[in-house]
Amino acid sequence: MINWNQAQAQTYVETQAPAFLRELFAVAVAAVDPHHCLPPHLPAFPTSGRCIVVGAGKAAASMAQALEQHWLASGLENSLGDLARLSGMVIVPYGHSLPCEVIQVREAAHPVPDQAGYQAAVDLLASVQHLSAADTVICLLSGGGSSLMSLPAPGISLAEKQEINRALLRSGARIHEMNCVRKHLSAIKGGRLALACVPATVLTYIISDVAGDDASIIASGPTLADASTCADALEILQRYAIPVSPAVLAHLQLASSETPKPDHTAFVYPHPHPHVQIIANAQAALQAAANFAQSKGVRVEILSDRLEGEARELGRAHAQLAIAHKSARENHHQACLLLSGGETTVTVKGSGRGGRNTEYLLSFCQNLNGHPGIYALAADTDGRDGSEQNAGAWCTPDSLQLAADLSISAGESLANNDAFAFFAALDALLVTGPTYNNVNDFRAILVL
């Protein structure tokens, strides 16, 4: 990161706006790095009993690595007896592994589960069987964990869960709706992992990718009580016209299929006072970006860390907001930055390529219609937007004209859900590789 005086910083922001936006994204992701966020919350290594580390998600490997490094730096490596009491396994998407000393890192498919994820979930659940009250289970969760830790409930096949996942992803359903369904078709999610750990102590540490930071939704809450019901899951499937097999339908109609609840029912959650700590979230990432921008003399407004809805609709609304800010600030000499996070959705109707952040940005660009002095970037903090290898993209006031010069129509690209190809043609894709993290969408609009 370059250190400038105020005049140099203002010149940089005004003349290198896309580079400034890319730097903001890097600052935001760095602020929620597990190596920075997790150690302050970790307990000392247990003095007795076994310690089993389990987890899943896009940040699970970096969380496991941070945990190991913290404990080893605290002197654990000096005691072979202590080290022998530590074991564990986390599940991450393909390409998201990091080296760990003791904790095993397994890779699986995301967002549609595969056989590797199924087997990893079987092994993870087996690792917490037959524990004692002296044992401790540490669960490391982050976004993506629900798909990676895919263990179907008895009587439901992996193929059935895969088809439902594909349909939900294309339907425009929100994450809490998708995870409600996933919980009730799972043998490990929705509090069932906690049931398997009884009577051990369970400590859960979470990096949130969910608007509002509801811990029971993140990775489908494998160690938390679940307030949703089988009836809720069935209603969601019906509302989005998701076809289900007779086996799935029969499962959701059984009382015994219900998840552990936070009240006194037959399926009461086994830990009345669970230890759950959210160590990083979208707000922390946005605030870090805001602090960086303010240090460069930019006025910042954080719109929200929990915006949801259709990506293209939010893009249209933000274009109108940016134009309004531009008009209101014509006599000001200070740049303005609008930041937001959350998780939008895309109802897929076309055959193009892309993700929710590029779709948001394409809609923003189309509705901006070349308005001068406005730049924007939208990206997923995990480093991958949708099905492609880019984190997101950026746009400039001349993006529409550049596309037109290449005979590319923003309207046609948007109608075909083909935002990836649009920004690829403009060489405006943000490619970072895996960030080993995930606090969901990051959107930055710079108004000069």
Coordinates of C-alpha atoms in Angstrom, one line a residue:
M1 CA 0.0 0.0 0.0
I2 CA 1.4 3.4 -1.0
N3 CA 1.7 6.3 1.4
W4 CA 1.0 9.7 -0.1
N5 CA 0.3 13.2 1.1
Q6 CA -3.2 14.5 0.7
A7 CA -2.7 16.2 -2.7
Q8 CA -1.1 13.1 -4.2
A9 CA -3.9 10.9 -2.7
Q10 CA -6.6 13.1 -4.3
T11 CA -4.9 13.1 -7.7
Y12 CA -4.6 9.3 -7.5
V13 CA -8.3 8.9 -6.7
E14 CA -9.4 11.2 -9.5
T15 CA -7.0 10.0 -12.2
Q16 CA -6.8 6.3 -11.3
A17 CA -10.3 5.5 -10.2
P18 CA -10.4 1.8 -11.2
A19 CA -7.1 1.1 -9.5
F20 CA -8.3 2.9 -6.4
L21 CA -11.5 0.7 -6.3
R22 CA -9.4 -2.4 -6.7
E23 CA -7.2 -1.4 -3.8
L24 CA -10.3 -0.8 -1.7
F25 CA -11.4 -4.4 -2.4
A26 CA -8.0 -5.7 -1.3
V27 CA -8.1 -3.6 1.9
A28 CA -11.6 -5.0 2.7
V29 CA -10.6 -8.6 2.2
A30 CA -7.4 -8.2 4.2
A31 CA -9.4 -6.8 7.2
V32 CA -11.3 -10.0 7.6
D33 CA -8.3 -12.4 7.2
P34 CA -8.8 -15.2 9.8
H35 CA -5.1 -14.9 10.8
H36 CA -6.0 -11.5 12.1
C37 CA -9.6 -12.1 13.3
L38 CA -9.6 -15.6 14.8
P39 CA -6.7 -15.7 17.4
P40 CA -8.1 -13.1 19.7
H41 CA -11.2 -15.2 20.2
L42 CA -9.6 -18.6 20.7
P43 CA -9.3 -20.2 24.2
A44 CA -6.1 -21.7 25.4
F45 CA -5.5 -25.3 24.3
P46 CA -7.6 -27.6 26.5
T47 CA -5.7 -28.9 29.5
S48 CA -7.4 -32.3 29.3
G49 CA -9.3 -34.5 26.9
R50 CA -9.2 -34.6 23.2
C51 CA -9.6 -31.5 21.0
I52 CA -11.2 -32.1 17.6
V53 CA -11.4 -29.3 15.0
V54 CA -14.0 -29.6 12.4
G55 CA -15.4 -27.2 9.9
A56 CA -16.4 -26.3 6.3
G57 CA -16.5 -23.3 4.0
K58 CA -14.4 -21.1 1.8
A59 CA -12.5 -19.8 4.8
A60 CA -12.2 -23.1 6.6
A61 CA -8.6 -23.8 5.6
S62 CA -7.3 -20.4 6.5
M63 CA -9.2 -20.6 9.8
A64 CA -7.7 -24.0 10.6
Q65 CA -4.3 -22.7 9.7
A66 CA -4.7 -19.6 11.8
L67 CA -5.8 -21.8 14.8
E68 CA -2.9 -24.1 14.4
Q69 CA -0.3 -21.3 14.1
H70 CA -1.8 -19.6 17.1
W71 CA -1.7 -22.6 19.4
L72 CA 1.7 -23.8 18.1
A73 CA 3.1 -20.3 18.7
S74 CA 1.7 -20.5 22.2
G75 CA 4.0 -23.5 23.0
L76 CA 1.9 -26.4 22.0
E77 CA 4.7 -27.8 19.9
N78 CA 6.8 -28.2 23.0
S79 CA 4.4 -30.9 24.3
L80 CA 4.1 -34.0 22.2
G81 CA 1.4 -35.2 24.6
D82 CA -0.7 -32.1 23.9
L83 CA -0.2 -32.3 20.2
A84 CA -1.3 -35.9 20.2
R85 CA -4.7 -34.8 21.7
L86 CA -5.3 -32.5 18.7
S87 CA -7.0 -33.8 15.5
G88 CA -9.4 -32.5 13.0
M89 CA -10.7 -32.0 9.5
V90 CA -12.2 -29.2 7.5
I91 CA -13.8 -29.2 4.0
V92 CA -13.1 -26.5 1.4
P93 CA -13.9 -25.9 -2.3
Y94 CA -11.5 -27.3 -4.8
G95 CA -8.5 -25.1 -5.0
H96 CA -9.0 -23.6 -1.6
S97 CA -6.6 -25.8 0.4
L98 CA -3.8 -24.4 2.6
P99 CA -1.1 -26.4 4.4
C100 CA -1.8 -27.4 8.0
E101 CA 0.3 -29.3 10.5
V102 CA -2.3 -31.6 12.1
I103 CA -5.8 -30.6 10.8
Q104 CA -6.7 -32.4 7.5
V105 CA -8.0 -30.3 4.7
R106 CA -10.4 -32.0 2.3
E107 CA -11.6 -30.5 -1.0
A108 CA -15.1 -30.9 -2.5
A109 CA -17.4 -29.2 -5.0
H110 CA -19.3 -26.0 -4.5
P111 CA -22.0 -24.8 -4.9
V112 CA -23.5 -28.2 -6.1
P113 CA -22.2 -31.0 -3.8
D114 CA -20.4 -34.0 -5.1
Q115 CA -19.2 -37.4 -3.9
A116 CA -16.1 -36.0 -2.4
G117 CA -18.1 -33.7 -0.2
Y118 CA -20.4 -36.5 0.8
Q119 CA -17.5 -38.7 1.8
A120 CA -15.8 -35.9 3.7
A121 CA -19.1 -35.2 5.6
V122 CA -19.3 -38.9 6.5
D123 CA -15.8 -38.8 7.8
L124 CA -16.3 -35.5 9.6
L125 CA -19.3 -36.8 11.5
A126 CA -17.5 -40.0 12.4
S127 CA -14.6 -37.9 13.9
V128 CA -16.9 -36.6 16.7
Q129 CA -18.5 -39.9 17.7
H130 CA -18.0 -41.4 21.1
L131 CA -16.7 -38.3 22.8
S132 CA -16.6 -37.6 26.5
A133 CA -17.4 -34.6 28.7
A134 CA -13.7 -33.9 28.9
D135 CA -13.4 -33.4 25.1
T136 CA -13.7 -30.2 23.2
V137 CA -15.0 -29.8 19.6
I138 CA -14.0 -26.5 17.8
C139 CA -16.2 -25.9 14.7
L140 CA -14.9 -23.4 12.1
L141 CA -17.6 -22.3 9.7
S142 CA -17.9 -19.9 6.8
G143 CA -19.9 -19.3 3.7
G144 CA -20.1 -22.3 1.4
G145 CA -20.0 -24.8 4.2
S146 CA -23.6 -26.0 3.5
S147 CA -22.8 -27.3 0.0
L148 CA -19.4 -28.7 1.0
M149 CA -20.7 -30.6 4.0
S150 CA -23.3 -32.6 2.2
L151 CA -24.6 -35.7 4.0
P152 CA -28.2 -36.5 2.9
A153 CA -30.7 -37.5 5.5
P154 CA -31.6 -41.3 5.6
G155 CA -33.6 -42.3 2.6
I156 CA -32.5 -39.4 0.4
S157 CA -29.8 -39.8 -2.2
L158 CA -26.9 -37.5 -3.0
A159 CA -28.3 -37.2 -6.6
E160 CA -31.6 -35.9 -5.2
K161 CA -29.9 -33.3 -3.1
Q162 CA -27.8 -32.2 -6.1
E163 CA -30.8 -31.7 -8.3
I164 CA -32.6 -29.6 -5.6
N165 CA -29.4 -27.5 -5.1
R166 CA -29.1 -26.8 -8.8
A167 CA -32.8 -25.8 -9.0
L168 CA -32.6 -23.6 -6.0
L169 CA -29.5 -21.8 -7.3
R170 CA -31.3 -20.9 -10.5
S171 CA -34.6 -20.0 -8.9
G172 CA -33.6 -16.7 -7.3
A173 CA -34.2 -18.1 -3.8
R174 CA -32.3 -16.2 -1.0
I175 CA -29.7 -17.9 1.1
H176 CA -31.8 -18.3 4.2
E177 CA -34.4 -20.1 2.1
M178 CA -31.9 -22.4 0.4
N179 CA -30.3 -23.3 3.7
C180 CA -33.7 -24.0 5.3
V181 CA -34.2 -26.6 2.7
R182 CA -30.7 -27.9 3.0
K183 CA -31.0 -28.3 6.8
H184 CA -34.1 -30.4 6.6
L185 CA -32.6 -32.8 4.0
S186 CA -29.4 -33.3 5.9
A187 CA -28.0 -35.7 8.5
I188 CA -25.4 -33.2 9.7
K189 CA -26.7 -29.6 9.3
G190 CA -29.3 -27.7 11.3
G191 CA -27.8 -28.6 14.7
R192 CA -27.3 -32.3 14.0
L193 CA -23.5 -32.1 14.2
A194 CA -23.9 -30.7 17.8
L195 CA -26.1 -33.8 18.6
A196 CA -23.3 -36.1 17.5
C197 CA -20.8 -34.2 19.8
V198 CA -22.7 -34.8 23.0
P199 CA -21.5 -34.7 25.8
A200 CA -18.3 -32.8 24.6
T201 CA -18.0 -29.0 24.8
V202 CA -18.7 -27.4 21.4
L203 CA -17.1 -24.0 20.5
T204 CA -18.2 -22.5 17.2
Y205 CA -16.3 -19.7 15.4
I206 CA -17.9 -18.2 12.3
I207 CA -17.0 -15.9 9.4
S208 CA -20.4 -14.5 8.3
D209 CA -21.5 -14.3 4.7
V210 CA -25.1 -13.8 5.6
A211 CA -27.0 -10.5 5.7
G212 CA -27.8 -9.8 9.4
D213 CA -25.2 -12.3 10.6
D214 CA -27.8 -15.0 11.7
A215 CA -25.4 -17.7 12.9
S216 CA -28.0 -20.4 12.4
I217 CA -28.1 -19.8 8.7
I218 CA -24.3 -19.6 8.0
A219 CA -23.2 -23.0 6.5
S220 CA -26.7 -24.2 7.5
G221 CA -25.9 -24.0 11.2
P222 CA -24.5 -27.6 11.9
T223 CA -23.9 -26.8 15.6
L224 CA -26.8 -24.4 16.3
A225 CA -30.4 -24.9 17.1
D226 CA -32.8 -24.4 14.2
A227 CA -36.0 -22.4 14.4
S228 CA -37.2 -23.3 10.9
T229 CA -39.4 -26.3 10.2
C230 CA -39.9 -29.1 7.7
A231 CA -43.1 -27.3 6.7
D232 CA -41.1 -24.2 6.0
A233 CA -38.7 -26.1 3.7
L234 CA -41.6 -27.7 1.9
E235 CA -43.3 -24.3 1.4
I236 CA -40.1 -22.9 -0.1
L237 CA -39.8 -25.8 -2.5
Q238 CA -43.4 -25.3 -3.6
R239 CA -43.1 -21.5 -3.9
Y240 CA -40.1 -21.8 -6.3
A241 CA -41.7 -24.7 -8.1
I242 CA -38.7 -27.0 -7.3
P243 CA -39.6 -30.6 -8.3
V244 CA -39.0 -33.2 -5.5
S245 CA -39.0 -37.0 -5.5
P246 CA -41.5 -39.0 -3.4
A247 CA -38.6 -39.8 -1.0
V248 CA -37.9 -36.1 -0.3
L249 CA -41.6 -35.4 0.0
A250 CA -42.1 -38.3 2.5
H251 CA -39.0 -37.2 4.5
L252 CA -40.3 -33.6 4.9
Q253 CA -43.7 -34.9 6.1
L254 CA -42.2 -37.0 8.9
A255 CA -42.1 -35.6 12.5
S256 CA -38.8 -37.4 13.1
S257 CA -37.2 -35.4 10.2
E258 CA -37.4 -32.2 12.3
T259 CA -34.2 -30.3 13.3
P260 CA -33.2 -29.7 16.9
K261 CA -35.1 -26.7 18.2
P262 CA -34.1 -23.9 20.7
D263 CA -37.1 -24.7 22.9
H264 CA -38.4 -27.6 25.0
T265 CA -39.6 -30.0 22.4
A266 CA -38.8 -33.6 21.7
F267 CA -36.0 -32.5 19.5
V268 CA -34.5 -30.0 21.9
Y269 CA -31.0 -28.6 21.1
P270 CA -28.5 -30.4 23.4
H271 CA -26.4 -27.3 24.4
P272 CA -28.6 -24.8 26.2
H273 CA -25.9 -22.1 26.2
P274 CA -23.8 -22.8 23.1
H275 CA -20.5 -20.8 22.6
V276 CA -20.9 -19.1 19.2
Q277 CA -18.6 -16.3 18.1
I278 CA -18.8 -14.4 14.8
I279 CA -15.2 -13.3 14.2
A280 CA -15.6 -11.4 10.9
N281 CA -18.4 -10.1 8.7
A282 CA -19.3 -7.7 5.9
Q283 CA -19.5 -4.7 8.1
A284 CA -15.9 -5.1 9.2
A285 CA -14.7 -5.3 5.6
L286 CA -16.7 -2.3 4.6
Q287 CA -15.5 -0.2 7.5
A288 CA -11.9 -1.0 6.7
A289 CA -12.5 0.1 3.1
A290 CA -14.2 3.3 4.4
N291 CA -11.3 4.1 6.7
F292 CA -8.8 3.7 3.8
A293 CA -10.9 5.9 1.5
Q294 CA -11.2 8.6 4.2
S295 CA -7.5 8.6 4.6
K296 CA -7.3 9.6 1.0
G297 CA -9.7 12.5 1.5
V298 CA -12.8 10.8 0.1
R299 CA -16.2 11.3 1.8
V300 CA -17.7 7.8 2.5
E301 CA -21.2 6.6 3.0
I302 CA -21.8 3.0 3.9
L303 CA -25.3 2.3 2.5
S304 CA -25.7 -1.1 4.2
D305 CA -23.9 -4.4 4.9
R306 CA -27.0 -6.5 4.3
L307 CA -28.6 -5.6 0.9
E308 CA -30.4 -8.4 -0.8
G309 CA -32.8 -8.9 -3.7
E310 CA -32.3 -9.2 -7.5
A311 CA -28.9 -8.1 -8.5
R312 CA -30.1 -6.2 -11.6
E313 CA -32.7 -4.4 -9.6
L314 CA -30.2 -3.3 -7.0
G315 CA -27.8 -2.2 -9.9
R316 CA -30.6 0.0 -11.3
A317 CA -31.4 1.6 -8.0
H318 CA -27.7 2.3 -7.2
A319 CA -27.2 3.9 -10.7
Q320 CA -30.0 6.3 -9.9
L321 CA -28.5 6.9 -6.4
A322 CA -25.1 7.6 -7.9
I323 CA -26.5 10.1 -10.4
A324 CA -28.4 11.9 -7.6
H325 CA -25.2 12.1 -5.6
K326 CA -23.3 13.5 -8.6
S327 CA -26.0 16.2 -9.2
A328 CA -26.0 17.1 -5.5
R329 CA -22.2 17.5 -5.4
E330 CA -21.6 19.5 -8.6
N331 CA -20.2 22.4 -6.5
H332 CA -18.1 20.2 -4.2
H333 CA -14.5 19.2 -4.8
Q334 CA -14.5 16.1 -2.6
A335 CA -15.0 12.7 -4.1
C336 CA -17.8 10.6 -2.6
L337 CA -17.7 6.8 -2.1
L338 CA -20.8 4.7 -1.6
L339 CA -20.1 1.2 -0.1
S340 CA -22.5 -1.7 0.4
G341 CA -22.4 -5.4 1.1
G342 CA -24.9 -8.3 1.5
E343 CA -25.9 -11.0 -1.0
T344 CA -28.0 -10.4 -4.0
T345 CA -29.6 -13.1 -6.1
V346 CA -30.0 -13.8 -9.8
T347 CA -33.0 -15.5 -11.4
V348 CA -31.3 -17.2 -14.3
K349 CA -33.3 -17.1 -17.6
G350 CA -30.5 -16.8 -20.2
S351 CA -27.6 -19.1 -21.2
G352 CA -24.7 -16.7 -20.5
R353 CA -21.9 -16.7 -18.0
G354 CA -21.5 -14.6 -14.9
G355 CA -22.5 -14.1 -11.2
R356 CA -24.5 -11.8 -9.1
N357 CA -21.8 -9.2 -8.8
T358 CA -21.1 -8.8 -12.5
E359 CA -24.9 -8.9 -13.2
Y360 CA -25.4 -6.1 -10.6
L361 CA -22.6 -4.1 -12.2
L362 CA -23.8 -4.6 -15.8
S363 CA -27.3 -3.3 -14.7
F364 CA -25.6 -0.4 -13.0
C365 CA -23.6 0.4 -16.1
Q366 CA -26.6 0.2 -18.4
N367 CA -28.7 2.5 -16.2
L368 CA -25.7 4.9 -15.6
N369 CA -25.8 5.3 -19.4
G370 CA -22.3 6.9 -19.6
H371 CA -23.0 9.6 -16.9
P372 CA -19.6 11.3 -16.3
G373 CA -17.5 11.0 -13.2
I374 CA -19.0 7.8 -11.8
Y375 CA -17.0 4.6 -11.4
A376 CA -18.0 1.3 -9.7
L377 CA -16.6 -2.1 -8.7
A378 CA -18.6 -5.1 -7.5
A379 CA -17.0 -8.4 -6.4
D380 CA -17.4 -11.4 -4.2
T381 CA -14.9 -11.4 -1.3
D382 CA -14.3 -15.2 -1.8
G383 CA -12.6 -14.4 -5.1
R384 CA -15.1 -16.1 -7.3
D385 CA -18.3 -14.6 -8.6
G386 CA -20.8 -17.3 -9.7
S387 CA -19.5 -20.0 -12.0
E388 CA -16.5 -18.1 -13.4
Q389 CA -12.9 -17.6 -12.1
N390 CA -13.2 -13.8 -11.6
A391 CA -14.1 -12.1 -8.3
G392 CA -16.1 -9.5 -10.1
A393 CA -15.6 -6.5 -12.4
W394 CA -15.4 -2.7 -12.5
C395 CA -17.0 -0.2 -14.8
T396 CA -16.2 3.4 -15.9
P397 CA -18.2 6.2 -17.5
D398 CA -17.1 5.0 -21.0
S399 CA -17.8 1.3 -20.5
L400 CA -21.1 1.4 -22.5
Q401 CA -19.4 3.2 -25.4
L402 CA -16.4 0.8 -25.4
A403 CA -18.8 -2.1 -25.6
A404 CA -20.8 -0.5 -28.4
D405 CA -17.6 0.0 -30.4
L406 CA -17.1 -3.8 -30.1
S407 CA -20.8 -4.4 -31.2
I408 CA -21.7 -5.6 -27.7
S409 CA -25.1 -4.6 -26.3
A410 CA -25.4 -4.2 -22.5
G411 CA -29.2 -4.9 -22.8
E412 CA -28.7 -8.1 -24.7
S413 CA -25.9 -9.3 -22.4
L414 CA -28.1 -8.6 -19.3
A415 CA -31.1 -10.4 -20.8
N416 CA -28.9 -13.4 -21.4
N417 CA -27.3 -13.3 -17.9
D418 CA -24.0 -12.8 -19.8
A419 CA -22.2 -10.2 -17.7
F420 CA -19.0 -12.1 -17.7
A421 CA -18.6 -11.9 -21.4
F422 CA -19.5 -8.2 -21.4
F423 CA -16.7 -7.2 -18.9
A424 CA -14.2 -9.7 -20.3
A425 CA -14.5 -8.0 -23.7
L426 CA -13.7 -4.7 -21.9
D427 CA -10.7 -6.2 -20.0
A428 CA -12.5 -5.1 -16.8
L429 CA -12.8 -8.4 -14.9
L430 CA -11.3 -8.5 -11.4
V431 CA -9.4 -11.7 -11.0
T432 CA -7.8 -12.4 -7.6
G433 CA -7.8 -16.1 -7.2
P434 CA -9.1 -17.7 -4.0
T435 CA -9.0 -15.3 -1.1
Y436 CA -9.6 -18.1 1.5
N437 CA -12.3 -16.0 2.9
N438 CA -15.9 -15.0 2.4
V439 CA -18.0 -12.2 3.8
N440 CA -20.0 -12.0 0.6
D441 CA -20.6 -9.1 -1.8
F442 CA -18.5 -5.9 -1.8
R443 CA -19.8 -3.0 -3.9
A444 CA -18.0 0.4 -4.2
I445 CA -19.3 3.4 -6.2
L446 CA -17.0 6.3 -6.6
V447 CA -18.6 9.7 -7.5
L448 CA -16.0 12.3 -8.5

